[in-house]
Amino acid sequence: MSNRQSQPQLENLQPIATGERVFSLSSYMLMMWASLIVVQAFVLGQALLPPQGTLTLLEGVVVILASTLTMAAFIAMNGHAGLKYGIPYCIQVRAAFGIRGARFPEVLRLFPAIVWYGFGTWIAALSADGIVRTLTGFSPSGITYVYFVVLQAAQTWLAYRGVRMMKWFNVGASVALVLIMGYMLTRTLEAQSLRFASSWQARGEWGLPFWSGLNASIGILVAVMVSASDLTRYMENRQSTLWWGNLLGVTPPFFFMMFFGFVA
């Protein structure tokens, strides 16, 4: 009996063979788009420029470019082990901490993952309530909690079905999200005129607000940068796919959402 058969509880820790990889360059890129068209980037974009923030438009654009290039580079570099050997993060980290010592960083990574899982689902529940209320007027007391439970169950089911299900779901979701967000940006521009002149002409200080914004922007994807091998182990074993997949997968959606925050 093979080791994979004798220890089914550890099957997800086994290296993913080259022939079993599911992400091509295009599907990985679209999967990242679906993952990064997120409200966190939109809210951060709103917080950087006036009236909430103090950065100029030039500083804000530099924050976006610097943070996206940094995130793409670190995801690619830290995901190299997953690409080459097909191993997940919890195996990769053993090289530094050993088998027993690796449990500590694994647990540390677990807590923010749980928190973001809950935050994202709660935001989705609020969105579902807003959409249904707008379209039908239906919004009884406590319905947001019902949406939260339903969406949590749906996400868990998708994750349970494995990476192939997640791949096709995210590829389809990326197309839908691009169309929806593009429509929202267009309607926003139609309803309001852009007033960037004063922000663009300001000199800017390039001090603490700039570096705080840059740190906050990069911090959104810290967990992804750390555990990049959990994704890259399913990517076709090509260095070009690793680097271009992350560059094209991270930069466009993150830039769009933060710039949308600037506009809003």
PDB file of C-alpha atoms in Angstrom:
ATOM      1  CA  MET A   1       0.000   0.000   0.000  1.00  0.00           C
ATOM      2  CA  SER A   2       1.342   3.436  -0.921  1.00  0.00           C
ATOM      3  CA  ASN A   3       2.054   6.079   1.671  1.00  0.00           C
ATOM      4  CA  ARG A   4      -0.720   8.261   0.182  1.00  0.00           C
ATOM      5  CA  GLN A   5      -3.229   5.400   0.670  1.00  0.00           C
ATOM      6  CA  SER A   6      -2.043   4.415   4.137  1.00  0.00           C
ATOM      7  CA  GLN A   7      -2.222   7.985   5.468  1.00  0.00           C
ATOM      8  CA  PRO A   8      -5.292   9.571   3.859  1.00  0.00           C
ATOM      9  CA  GLN A   9      -5.444  12.206   6.591  1.00  0.00           C
ATOM     10  CA  LEU A  10      -2.151  13.611   5.284  1.00  0.00           C
ATOM     11  CA  GLU A  11      -3.106  13.502   1.602  1.00  0.00           C
ATOM     12  CA  ASN A  12      -3.220  17.262   1.283  1.00  0.00           C
ATOM     13  CA  LEU A  13       0.385  17.429   2.537  1.00  0.00           C
ATOM     14  CA  GLN A  14       1.697  15.230  -0.271  1.00  0.00           C
ATOM     15  CA  PRO A  15       3.633  16.980  -3.072  1.00  0.00           C
ATOM     16  CA  ILE A  16       1.535  17.803  -6.128  1.00  0.00           C
ATOM     17  CA  ALA A  17       3.117  16.122  -9.140  1.00  0.00           C
ATOM     18  CA  THR A  18       3.731  18.170 -12.275  1.00  0.00           C
ATOM     19  CA  GLY A  19       1.066  16.230 -14.164  1.00  0.00           C
ATOM     20  CA  GLU A  20      -1.539  16.996 -11.502  1.00  0.00           C
ATOM     21  CA  ARG A  21      -1.217  20.804 -11.597  1.00  0.00           C
ATOM     22  CA  VAL A  22      -4.441  22.637 -12.433  1.00  0.00           C
ATOM     23  CA  PHE A  23      -3.465  26.303 -12.903  1.00  0.00           C
ATOM     24  CA  SER A  24      -2.208  27.643 -16.211  1.00  0.00           C
ATOM     25  CA  LEU A  25      -1.028  31.248 -16.526  1.00  0.00           C
ATOM     26  CA  SER A  26      -4.477  32.524 -17.506  1.00  0.00           C
ATOM     27  CA  SER A  27      -6.479  30.569 -14.932  1.00  0.00           C
ATOM     28  CA  TYR A  28      -4.082  31.509 -12.113  1.00  0.00           C
ATOM     29  CA  MET A  29      -4.231  35.161 -13.126  1.00  0.00           C
ATOM     30  CA  LEU A  30      -8.051  35.156 -13.182  1.00  0.00           C
ATOM     31  CA  MET A  31      -8.163  33.315  -9.863  1.00  0.00           C
ATOM     32  CA  MET A  32      -6.062  36.098  -8.339  1.00  0.00           C
ATOM     33  CA  TRP A  33      -8.359  38.715  -9.873  1.00  0.00           C
ATOM     34  CA  ALA A  34     -11.358  37.130  -8.190  1.00  0.00           C
ATOM     35  CA  SER A  35      -9.438  37.067  -4.908  1.00  0.00           C
ATOM     36  CA  LEU A  36      -8.213  40.684  -5.042  1.00  0.00           C
ATOM     37  CA  ILE A  37     -11.289  42.577  -6.228  1.00  0.00           C
ATOM     38  CA  VAL A  38     -12.022  43.174  -2.565  1.00  0.00           C
ATOM     39  CA  VAL A  39     -13.601  45.872  -0.440  1.00  0.00           C
ATOM     40  CA  GLN A  40     -10.442  46.201   1.687  1.00  0.00           C
ATOM     41  CA  ALA A  41      -8.523  47.745  -1.215  1.00  0.00           C
ATOM     42  CA  PHE A  42     -11.471  50.016  -2.036  1.00  0.00           C
ATOM     43  CA  VAL A  43     -11.722  51.284   1.555  1.00  0.00           C
ATOM     44  CA  LEU A  44      -7.951  51.791   1.755  1.00  0.00           C
ATOM     45  CA  GLY A  45      -8.048  53.828  -1.437  1.00  0.00           C
ATOM     46  CA  GLN A  46     -10.742  56.034   0.096  1.00  0.00           C
ATOM     47  CA  ALA A  47      -8.666  56.496   3.248  1.00  0.00           C
ATOM     48  CA  LEU A  48      -5.496  57.686   1.502  1.00  0.00           C
ATOM     49  CA  LEU A  49      -6.753  60.799  -0.300  1.00  0.00           C
ATOM     50  CA  PRO A  50      -8.752  63.762   1.033  1.00  0.00           C
ATOM     51  CA  PRO A  51     -11.184  64.201   2.663  1.00  0.00           C
ATOM     52  CA  GLN A  52     -10.275  61.123   4.765  1.00  0.00           C
ATOM     53  CA  GLY A  53      -6.552  61.034   4.069  1.00  0.00           C
ATOM     54  CA  THR A  54      -3.778  63.520   3.386  1.00  0.00           C
ATOM     55  CA  LEU A  55      -1.888  61.994   0.437  1.00  0.00           C
ATOM     56  CA  THR A  56      -1.765  63.635  -2.952  1.00  0.00           C
ATOM     57  CA  LEU A  57      -2.904  61.737  -6.041  1.00  0.00           C
ATOM     58  CA  LEU A  58       0.717  61.229  -7.077  1.00  0.00           C
ATOM     59  CA  GLU A  59       1.581  59.761  -3.668  1.00  0.00           C
ATOM     60  CA  GLY A  60      -1.473  57.526  -3.829  1.00  0.00           C
ATOM     61  CA  VAL A  61      -0.524  56.175  -7.254  1.00  0.00           C
ATOM     62  CA  VAL A  62       3.047  55.528  -6.036  1.00  0.00           C
ATOM     63  CA  VAL A  63       1.605  53.633  -3.042  1.00  0.00           C
ATOM     64  CA  ILE A  64      -0.419  51.433  -5.384  1.00  0.00           C
ATOM     65  CA  LEU A  65       2.444  50.686  -7.766  1.00  0.00           C
ATOM     66  CA  ALA A  66       5.019  50.092  -5.022  1.00  0.00           C
ATOM     67  CA  SER A  67       2.715  47.860  -2.981  1.00  0.00           C
ATOM     68  CA  THR A  68       1.468  45.767  -5.918  1.00  0.00           C
ATOM     69  CA  LEU A  69       4.962  45.176  -7.289  1.00  0.00           C
ATOM     70  CA  THR A  70       6.222  44.287  -3.802  1.00  0.00           C
ATOM     71  CA  MET A  71       3.360  41.876  -3.175  1.00  0.00           C
ATOM     72  CA  ALA A  72       3.708  40.211  -6.581  1.00  0.00           C
ATOM     73  CA  ALA A  73       7.473  39.780  -6.091  1.00  0.00           C
ATOM     74  CA  PHE A  74       7.195  38.319  -2.589  1.00  0.00           C
ATOM     75  CA  ILE A  75       4.372  35.950  -3.566  1.00  0.00           C
ATOM     76  CA  ALA A  76       6.480  34.710  -6.476  1.00  0.00           C
ATOM     77  CA  MET A  77       9.658  34.335  -4.429  1.00  0.00           C
ATOM     78  CA  ASN A  78       8.031  32.639  -1.469  1.00  0.00           C
ATOM     79  CA  GLY A  79       5.926  30.475  -3.782  1.00  0.00           C
ATOM     80  CA  HIS A  80       8.965  29.100  -5.597  1.00  0.00           C
ATOM     81  CA  ALA A  81       9.127  26.077  -3.280  1.00  0.00           C
ATOM     82  CA  GLY A  82       5.511  25.216  -3.995  1.00  0.00           C
ATOM     83  CA  LEU A  83       6.076  25.558  -7.735  1.00  0.00           C
ATOM     84  CA  LYS A  84       9.250  23.460  -7.796  1.00  0.00           C
ATOM     85  CA  TYR A  85       8.444  20.779  -5.242  1.00  0.00           C
ATOM     86  CA  GLY A  86       4.627  20.857  -5.070  1.00  0.00           C
ATOM     87  CA  ILE A  87       4.640  21.318  -1.286  1.00  0.00           C
ATOM     88  CA  PRO A  88       2.289  23.455   0.841  1.00  0.00           C
ATOM     89  CA  TYR A  89       3.299  26.182   3.272  1.00  0.00           C
ATOM     90  CA  CYS A  90       3.158  23.950   6.346  1.00  0.00           C
ATOM     91  CA  ILE A  91       5.793  21.658   4.806  1.00  0.00           C
ATOM     92  CA  GLN A  92       7.922  24.483   3.414  1.00  0.00           C
ATOM     93  CA  VAL A  93       8.171  26.150   6.819  1.00  0.00           C
ATOM     94  CA  ARG A  94       9.716  23.007   8.307  1.00  0.00           C
ATOM     95  CA  ALA A  95      12.981  23.888   6.574  1.00  0.00           C
ATOM     96  CA  ALA A  96      13.359  26.784   8.995  1.00  0.00           C
ATOM     97  CA  PHE A  97      11.594  25.546  12.145  1.00  0.00           C
ATOM     98  CA  GLY A  98      11.729  21.751  11.974  1.00  0.00           C
ATOM     99  CA  ILE A  99       8.729  19.409  12.137  1.00  0.00           C
ATOM    100  CA  ARG A 100       7.648  20.321  15.674  1.00  0.00           C
ATOM    101  CA  GLY A 101       8.734  23.954  15.558  1.00  0.00           C
ATOM    102  CA  ALA A 102       6.732  24.523  12.363  1.00  0.00           C
ATOM    103  CA  ARG A 103       3.515  24.193  14.337  1.00  0.00           C
ATOM    104  CA  PHE A 104       4.049  27.627  15.875  1.00  0.00           C
ATOM    105  CA  PRO A 105       4.072  29.659  12.617  1.00  0.00           C
ATOM    106  CA  GLU A 106       1.277  27.436  11.293  1.00  0.00           C
ATOM    107  CA  VAL A 107      -0.925  28.394  14.243  1.00  0.00           C
ATOM    108  CA  LEU A 108       0.044  32.073  13.912  1.00  0.00           C
ATOM    109  CA  ARG A 109      -1.070  31.998  10.292  1.00  0.00           C
ATOM    110  CA  LEU A 110      -4.307  30.254  11.252  1.00  0.00           C
ATOM    111  CA  PHE A 111      -5.718  33.113  13.334  1.00  0.00           C
ATOM    112  CA  PRO A 112      -5.700  35.868  10.679  1.00  0.00           C
ATOM    113  CA  ALA A 113      -7.063  33.352   8.170  1.00  0.00           C
ATOM    114  CA  ILE A 114     -10.054  32.669  10.427  1.00  0.00           C
ATOM    115  CA  VAL A 115     -10.562  36.377  11.089  1.00  0.00           C
ATOM    116  CA  TRP A 116     -10.499  37.308   7.381  1.00  0.00           C
ATOM    117  CA  TYR A 117     -12.773  34.366   6.597  1.00  0.00           C
ATOM    118  CA  GLY A 118     -15.317  35.806   8.999  1.00  0.00           C
ATOM    119  CA  PHE A 119     -14.834  39.421   7.894  1.00  0.00           C
ATOM    120  CA  GLY A 120     -15.247  38.566   4.229  1.00  0.00           C
ATOM    121  CA  THR A 121     -18.372  36.529   4.844  1.00  0.00           C
ATOM    122  CA  TRP A 122     -19.914  39.257   6.992  1.00  0.00           C
ATOM    123  CA  ILE A 123     -19.262  41.856   4.277  1.00  0.00           C
ATOM    124  CA  ALA A 124     -20.868  39.490   1.750  1.00  0.00           C
ATOM    125  CA  ALA A 125     -23.875  39.058   4.050  1.00  0.00           C
ATOM    126  CA  LEU A 126     -24.291  42.827   4.338  1.00  0.00           C
ATOM    127  CA  SER A 127     -24.042  43.109   0.573  1.00  0.00           C
ATOM    128  CA  ALA A 128     -26.639  40.396   0.047  1.00  0.00           C
ATOM    129  CA  ASP A 129     -29.010  42.159   2.429  1.00  0.00           C
ATOM    130  CA  GLY A 130     -28.495  45.471   0.615  1.00  0.00           C
ATOM    131  CA  ILE A 131     -29.101  43.939  -2.818  1.00  0.00           C
ATOM    132  CA  VAL A 132     -32.217  42.017  -1.796  1.00  0.00           C
ATOM    133  CA  ARG A 133     -33.604  45.017   0.110  1.00  0.00           C
ATOM    134  CA  THR A 134     -33.052  47.306  -2.881  1.00  0.00           C
ATOM    135  CA  LEU A 135     -34.618  44.919  -5.377  1.00  0.00           C
ATOM    136  CA  THR A 136     -37.521  43.549  -3.327  1.00  0.00           C
ATOM    137  CA  GLY A 137     -37.778  45.563  -0.102  1.00  0.00           C
ATOM    138  CA  PHE A 138     -37.335  42.314   1.866  1.00  0.00           C
ATOM    139  CA  SER A 139     -35.114  42.868   4.913  1.00  0.00           C
ATOM    140  CA  PRO A 140     -36.537  41.472   8.152  1.00  0.00           C
ATOM    141  CA  SER A 141     -34.676  41.827  11.428  1.00  0.00           C
ATOM    142  CA  GLY A 142     -31.756  39.418  11.742  1.00  0.00           C
ATOM    143  CA  ILE A 143     -31.717  38.396   8.074  1.00  0.00           C
ATOM    144  CA  THR A 144     -28.046  39.387   7.805  1.00  0.00           C
ATOM    145  CA  TYR A 145     -27.157  36.559  10.195  1.00  0.00           C
ATOM    146  CA  VAL A 146     -29.052  34.109   7.989  1.00  0.00           C
ATOM    147  CA  TYR A 147     -27.118  35.274   4.940  1.00  0.00           C
ATOM    148  CA  PHE A 148     -23.893  34.951   6.944  1.00  0.00           C
ATOM    149  CA  VAL A 149     -24.562  31.310   7.827  1.00  0.00           C
ATOM    150  CA  VAL A 150     -25.649  30.422   4.281  1.00  0.00           C
ATOM    151  CA  LEU A 151     -22.630  32.083   2.682  1.00  0.00           C
ATOM    152  CA  GLN A 152     -20.270  30.553   5.225  1.00  0.00           C
ATOM    153  CA  ALA A 153     -21.657  27.114   4.414  1.00  0.00           C
ATOM    154  CA  ALA A 154     -21.352  27.759   0.664  1.00  0.00           C
ATOM    155  CA  GLN A 155     -17.714  28.853   0.960  1.00  0.00           C
ATOM    156  CA  THR A 156     -16.860  25.867   3.130  1.00  0.00           C
ATOM    157  CA  TRP A 157     -18.480  23.515   0.613  1.00  0.00           C
ATOM    158  CA  LEU A 158     -16.525  25.038  -2.270  1.00  0.00           C
ATOM    159  CA  ALA A 159     -13.266  24.677  -0.315  1.00  0.00           C
ATOM    160  CA  TYR A 160     -14.142  21.091   0.599  1.00  0.00           C
ATOM    161  CA  ARG A 161     -14.643  20.213  -3.075  1.00  0.00           C
ATOM    162  CA  GLY A 162     -11.006  21.026  -3.693  1.00  0.00           C
ATOM    163  CA  VAL A 163      -8.812  23.242  -5.795  1.00  0.00           C
ATOM    164  CA  ARG A 164     -10.409  22.320  -9.143  1.00  0.00           C
ATOM    165  CA  MET A 165     -13.799  23.546  -7.965  1.00  0.00           C
ATOM    166  CA  MET A 166     -12.178  26.693  -6.553  1.00  0.00           C
ATOM    167  CA  LYS A 167     -10.391  27.236  -9.877  1.00  0.00           C
ATOM    168  CA  TRP A 168     -13.510  27.225 -12.030  1.00  0.00           C
ATOM    169  CA  PHE A 169     -15.569  29.160  -9.503  1.00  0.00           C
ATOM    170  CA  ASN A 170     -12.947  31.906  -9.240  1.00  0.00           C
ATOM    171  CA  VAL A 171     -12.365  32.094 -12.996  1.00  0.00           C
ATOM    172  CA  GLY A 172     -16.091  32.616 -13.532  1.00  0.00           C
ATOM    173  CA  ALA A 173     -16.303  35.025 -10.609  1.00  0.00           C
ATOM    174  CA  SER A 174     -13.419  37.124 -11.951  1.00  0.00           C
ATOM    175  CA  VAL A 175     -15.281  37.805 -15.203  1.00  0.00           C
ATOM    176  CA  ALA A 176     -18.477  38.719 -13.345  1.00  0.00           C
ATOM    177  CA  LEU A 177     -16.629  40.950 -10.873  1.00  0.00           C
ATOM    178  CA  VAL A 178     -14.755  42.841 -13.609  1.00  0.00           C
ATOM    179  CA  LEU A 179     -18.022  43.564 -15.413  1.00  0.00           C
ATOM    180  CA  ILE A 180     -19.808  44.629 -12.224  1.00  0.00           C
ATOM    181  CA  MET A 181     -17.006  46.858 -10.944  1.00  0.00           C
ATOM    182  CA  GLY A 182     -16.481  48.362 -14.378  1.00  0.00           C
ATOM    183  CA  TYR A 183     -20.184  49.218 -14.515  1.00  0.00           C
ATOM    184  CA  MET A 184     -20.062  50.758 -11.029  1.00  0.00           C
ATOM    185  CA  LEU A 185     -17.020  52.871 -11.898  1.00  0.00           C
ATOM    186  CA  THR A 186     -18.688  54.061 -15.097  1.00  0.00           C
ATOM    187  CA  ARG A 187     -21.865  55.032 -13.279  1.00  0.00           C
ATOM    188  CA  THR A 188     -19.843  56.834 -10.617  1.00  0.00           C
ATOM    189  CA  LEU A 189     -17.987  58.861 -13.233  1.00  0.00           C
ATOM    190  CA  GLU A 190     -21.252  59.671 -14.996  1.00  0.00           C
ATOM    191  CA  ALA A 191     -22.863  60.893 -11.790  1.00  0.00           C
ATOM    192  CA  GLN A 192     -19.911  62.877 -10.424  1.00  0.00           C
ATOM    193  CA  SER A 193     -17.124  64.847 -12.046  1.00  0.00           C
ATOM    194  CA  LEU A 194     -13.536  64.080 -11.112  1.00  0.00           C
ATOM    195  CA  ARG A 195     -11.874  66.682  -8.919  1.00  0.00           C
ATOM    196  CA  PHE A 196      -8.250  65.615  -8.696  1.00  0.00           C
ATOM    197  CA  ALA A 197      -6.663  68.934  -9.635  1.00  0.00           C
ATOM    198  CA  SER A 198      -5.855  70.188  -6.139  1.00  0.00           C
ATOM    199  CA  SER A 199      -4.579  66.799  -5.010  1.00  0.00           C
ATOM    200  CA  TRP A 200      -2.446  66.335  -8.123  1.00  0.00           C
ATOM    201  CA  GLN A 201      -0.883  69.798  -7.893  1.00  0.00           C
ATOM    202  CA  ALA A 202      -0.060  69.554  -4.175  1.00  0.00           C
ATOM    203  CA  ARG A 203       3.592  68.853  -3.428  1.00  0.00           C
ATOM    204  CA  GLY A 204       3.065  66.167  -0.810  1.00  0.00           C
ATOM    205  CA  GLU A 205       5.329  65.451   2.121  1.00  0.00           C
ATOM    206  CA  TRP A 206       6.320  61.819   1.465  1.00  0.00           C
ATOM    207  CA  GLY A 207       6.446  61.382   5.226  1.00  0.00           C
ATOM    208  CA  LEU A 208       4.594  59.273   7.781  1.00  0.00           C
ATOM    209  CA  PRO A 209       1.186  59.294   6.009  1.00  0.00           C
ATOM    210  CA  PHE A 210       2.821  57.999   2.819  1.00  0.00           C
ATOM    211  CA  TRP A 211       4.749  55.219   4.562  1.00  0.00           C
ATOM    212  CA  SER A 212       1.704  54.306   6.677  1.00  0.00           C
ATOM    213  CA  GLY A 213      -0.386  54.005   3.534  1.00  0.00           C
ATOM    214  CA  LEU A 214       2.270  51.871   1.850  1.00  0.00           C
ATOM    215  CA  ASN A 215       2.534  49.616   4.902  1.00  0.00           C
ATOM    216  CA  ALA A 216      -1.251  49.225   5.125  1.00  0.00           C
ATOM    217  CA  SER A 217      -1.495  48.444   1.422  1.00  0.00           C
ATOM    218  CA  ILE A 218       1.155  45.720   1.546  1.00  0.00           C
ATOM    219  CA  GLY A 219      -0.258  44.394   4.815  1.00  0.00           C
ATOM    220  CA  ILE A 220      -3.533  43.397   3.142  1.00  0.00           C
ATOM    221  CA  LEU A 221      -1.776  40.461   1.452  1.00  0.00           C
ATOM    222  CA  VAL A 222       0.762  39.484   4.111  1.00  0.00           C
ATOM    223  CA  ALA A 223      -0.961  36.140   4.741  1.00  0.00           C
ATOM    224  CA  VAL A 224      -0.963  35.390   1.000  1.00  0.00           C
ATOM    225  CA  MET A 225       2.724  36.267   0.686  1.00  0.00           C
ATOM    226  CA  VAL A 226       3.615  34.008   3.609  1.00  0.00           C
ATOM    227  CA  SER A 227       1.607  30.984   2.441  1.00  0.00           C
ATOM    228  CA  ALA A 228       2.067  31.460  -1.312  1.00  0.00           C
ATOM    229  CA  SER A 229       3.069  27.836  -1.832  1.00  0.00           C
ATOM    230  CA  ASP A 230      -0.447  26.726  -0.952  1.00  0.00           C
ATOM    231  CA  LEU A 231      -1.427  28.181  -4.344  1.00  0.00           C
ATOM    232  CA  THR A 232       1.726  27.890  -6.453  1.00  0.00           C
ATOM    233  CA  ARG A 233       1.971  24.139  -5.789  1.00  0.00           C
ATOM    234  CA  TYR A 234      -1.023  23.783  -8.124  1.00  0.00           C
ATOM    235  CA  MET A 235       0.557  25.940 -10.864  1.00  0.00           C
ATOM    236  CA  GLU A 236       2.179  24.533 -13.978  1.00  0.00           C
ATOM    237  CA  ASN A 237       5.885  24.180 -13.238  1.00  0.00           C
ATOM    238  CA  ARG A 238       7.215  27.145 -15.195  1.00  0.00           C
ATOM    239  CA  GLN A 239       9.088  30.135 -13.830  1.00  0.00           C
ATOM    240  CA  SER A 240       7.419  32.389 -16.386  1.00  0.00           C
ATOM    241  CA  THR A 241       3.988  31.355 -15.110  1.00  0.00           C
ATOM    242  CA  LEU A 242       5.055  32.008 -11.526  1.00  0.00           C
ATOM    243  CA  TRP A 243       6.309  35.540 -12.162  1.00  0.00           C
ATOM    244  CA  TRP A 244       3.891  36.691 -14.845  1.00  0.00           C
ATOM    245  CA  GLY A 245       0.970  35.007 -13.122  1.00  0.00           C
ATOM    246  CA  ASN A 246       1.548  37.009  -9.941  1.00  0.00           C
ATOM    247  CA  LEU A 247       2.465  40.255 -11.686  1.00  0.00           C
ATOM    248  CA  LEU A 248      -0.637  40.170 -13.883  1.00  0.00           C
ATOM    249  CA  GLY A 249      -2.766  38.598 -11.178  1.00  0.00           C
ATOM    250  CA  VAL A 250      -2.013  41.100  -8.405  1.00  0.00           C
ATOM    251  CA  THR A 251      -1.365  44.456 -10.071  1.00  0.00           C
ATOM    252  CA  PRO A 252      -4.475  45.077 -12.271  1.00  0.00           C
ATOM    253  CA  PRO A 253      -7.240  44.209  -9.744  1.00  0.00           C
ATOM    254  CA  PHE A 254      -5.530  45.851  -6.771  1.00  0.00           C
ATOM    255  CA  PHE A 255      -4.740  48.989  -8.774  1.00  0.00           C
ATOM    256  CA  PHE A 256      -8.329  49.148 -10.022  1.00  0.00           C
ATOM    257  CA  MET A 257      -9.928  48.751  -6.582  1.00  0.00           C
ATOM    258  CA  MET A 258      -7.657  51.292  -4.879  1.00  0.00           C
ATOM    259  CA  PHE A 259      -8.082  53.780  -7.711  1.00  0.00           C
ATOM    260  CA  PHE A 260     -11.842  53.245  -7.515  1.00  0.00           C
ATOM    261  CA  GLY A 261     -11.508  54.189  -3.859  1.00  0.00           C
ATOM    262  CA  PHE A 262      -9.692  57.375  -4.920  1.00  0.00           C
ATOM    263  CA  VAL A 263     -12.531  58.232  -7.309  1.00  0.00           C
ATOM    264  CA  ALA A 264     -15.221  57.513  -4.759  1.00  0.00           C
TER     265      ALA A 264
END
